[in-house]
Coordinates of C-alpha atoms in Angstrom, one line a residue:
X264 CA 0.4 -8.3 23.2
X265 CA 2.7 -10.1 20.6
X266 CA 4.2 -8.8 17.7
X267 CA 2.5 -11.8 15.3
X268 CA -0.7 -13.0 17.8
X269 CA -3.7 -13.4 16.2
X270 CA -5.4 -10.3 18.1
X271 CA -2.5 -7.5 17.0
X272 CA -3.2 -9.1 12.9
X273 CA -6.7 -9.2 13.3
X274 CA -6.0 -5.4 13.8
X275 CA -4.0 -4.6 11.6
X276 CA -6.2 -6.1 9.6
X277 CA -8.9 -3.8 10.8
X278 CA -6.5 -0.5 10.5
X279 CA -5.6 -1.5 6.8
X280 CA -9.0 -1.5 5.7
X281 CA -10.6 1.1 7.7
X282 CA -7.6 3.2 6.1
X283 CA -8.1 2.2 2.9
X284 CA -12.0 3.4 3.0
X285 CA -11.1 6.8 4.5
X286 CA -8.7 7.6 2.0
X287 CA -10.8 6.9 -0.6
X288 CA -14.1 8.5 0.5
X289 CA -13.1 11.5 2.9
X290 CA -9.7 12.6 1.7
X291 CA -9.9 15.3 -0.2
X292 CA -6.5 16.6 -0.9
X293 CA -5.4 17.0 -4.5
X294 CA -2.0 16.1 -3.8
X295 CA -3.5 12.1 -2.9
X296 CA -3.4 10.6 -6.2
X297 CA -7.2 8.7 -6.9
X298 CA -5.1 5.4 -7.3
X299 CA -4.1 4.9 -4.0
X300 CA -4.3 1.8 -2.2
X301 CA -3.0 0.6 1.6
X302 CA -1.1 -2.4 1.0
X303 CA -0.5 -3.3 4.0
X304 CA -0.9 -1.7 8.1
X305 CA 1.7 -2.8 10.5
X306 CA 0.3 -1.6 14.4
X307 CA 2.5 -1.9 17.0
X308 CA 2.0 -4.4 20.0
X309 CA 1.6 -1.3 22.3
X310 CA -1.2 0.4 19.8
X311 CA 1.5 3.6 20.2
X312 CA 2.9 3.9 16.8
X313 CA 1.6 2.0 13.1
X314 CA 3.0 1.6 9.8
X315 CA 1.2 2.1 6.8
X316 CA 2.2 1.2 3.3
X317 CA 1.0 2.9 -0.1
X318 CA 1.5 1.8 -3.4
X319 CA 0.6 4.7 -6.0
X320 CA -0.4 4.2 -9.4
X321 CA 2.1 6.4 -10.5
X322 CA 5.4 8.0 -11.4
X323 CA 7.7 9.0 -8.2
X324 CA 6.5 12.3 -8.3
X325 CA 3.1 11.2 -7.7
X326 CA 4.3 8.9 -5.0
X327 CA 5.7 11.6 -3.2
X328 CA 2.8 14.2 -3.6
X329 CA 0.8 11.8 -2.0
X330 CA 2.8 11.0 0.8
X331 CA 3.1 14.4 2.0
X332 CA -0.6 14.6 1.2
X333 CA -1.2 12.1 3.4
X334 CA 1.1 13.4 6.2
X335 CA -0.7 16.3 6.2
X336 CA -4.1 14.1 6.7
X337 CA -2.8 12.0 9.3
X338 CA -4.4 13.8 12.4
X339 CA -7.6 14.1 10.4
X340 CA -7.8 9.9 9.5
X341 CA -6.1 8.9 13.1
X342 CA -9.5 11.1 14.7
X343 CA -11.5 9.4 12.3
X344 CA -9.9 6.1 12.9
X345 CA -10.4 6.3 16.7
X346 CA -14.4 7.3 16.0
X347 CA -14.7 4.0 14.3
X348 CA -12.5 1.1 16.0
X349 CA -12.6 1.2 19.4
X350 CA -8.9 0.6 20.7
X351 CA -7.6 1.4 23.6
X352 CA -4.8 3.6 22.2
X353 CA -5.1 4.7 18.7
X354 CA -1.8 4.8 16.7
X355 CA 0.2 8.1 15.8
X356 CA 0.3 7.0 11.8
X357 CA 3.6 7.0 9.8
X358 CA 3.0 6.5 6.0
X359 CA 5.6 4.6 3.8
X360 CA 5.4 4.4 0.2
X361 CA 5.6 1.0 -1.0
X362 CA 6.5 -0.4 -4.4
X363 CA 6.2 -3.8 -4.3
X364 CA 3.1 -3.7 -7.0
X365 CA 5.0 -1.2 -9.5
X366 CA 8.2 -3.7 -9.3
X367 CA 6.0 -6.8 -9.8
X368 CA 4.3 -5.2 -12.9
X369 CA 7.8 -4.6 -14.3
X370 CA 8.9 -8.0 -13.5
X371 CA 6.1 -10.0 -15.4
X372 CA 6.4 -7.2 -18.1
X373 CA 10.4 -8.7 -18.3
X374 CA 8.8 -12.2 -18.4
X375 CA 6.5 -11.5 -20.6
X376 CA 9.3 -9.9 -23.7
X377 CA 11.6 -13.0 -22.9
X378 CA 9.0 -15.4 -23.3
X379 CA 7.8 -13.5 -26.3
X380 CA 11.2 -13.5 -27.6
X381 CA 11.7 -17.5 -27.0
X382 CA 8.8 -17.8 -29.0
X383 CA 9.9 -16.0 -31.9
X384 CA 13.4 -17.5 -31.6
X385 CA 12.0 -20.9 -32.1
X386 CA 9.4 -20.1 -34.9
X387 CA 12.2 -19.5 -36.8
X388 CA 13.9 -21.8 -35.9
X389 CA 11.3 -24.1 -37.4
X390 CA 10.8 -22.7 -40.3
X391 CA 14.8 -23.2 -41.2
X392 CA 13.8 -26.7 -40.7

């Protein structure tokens, strides 16, 4: 199987959002912050190995709490995972924090203050009209 065929995204696909429900319902951790989402699942062509990305809503220390939290977990949802999709191998899970959400809040927040600041710059500029 290809790297980008349609049947390895249609799993990882299936792998992102299976993920994504087991984390939420059957983790039970402390350490796995409540605002955790899988942005994204990555399974190998050989259904060996599979890359998961997190994004925490959260500081870095939170990030990291959860990561280990979920390394710790990751026997418990790959058993899980192979109850529910059936795959001929299921993936030995490696979890990647991922902060592509975090730096896209901060870079509208940066377009927002510049834009605020063009605004006020030309108020007053009309007003010395």
């Amino acid at each position: 199987m290809r790297k980008n065929s349609v049947k390895n995204t249609r799993i990882n696909v299936e792998v992102q959002r299976k993920l994504s429900t087991l984390i939420r319902e059957e983790c039970k951790d402390p350490r796995i912050h409540p605002m955790t989402s899988v942005v994204a699942a990555e399974v190998a062509p050989d259904l060996k190995t599979a890359k998961i990305y997190i994004s925490v809503l959260g500081d870095e220390e939170e990030v990291a709490n959860t990561l280990r939290g979920l390394k710790s977990a990751a026997s418990h949802l790959r058993s899980e995972l192979a109850k529910s999709l059936n795959l001929r191998n299921t993936p030995e899970l490696t979890f990647v924090g991922d902060r592509s959400i975090a730096y896209g809040v901060s870079m509208s927040k940066l377009i927002d203050d510049v834009t605020a600041q063009m605004q006020k710059r030309d108020s007053e500029n009309a007003t010395e009209e």
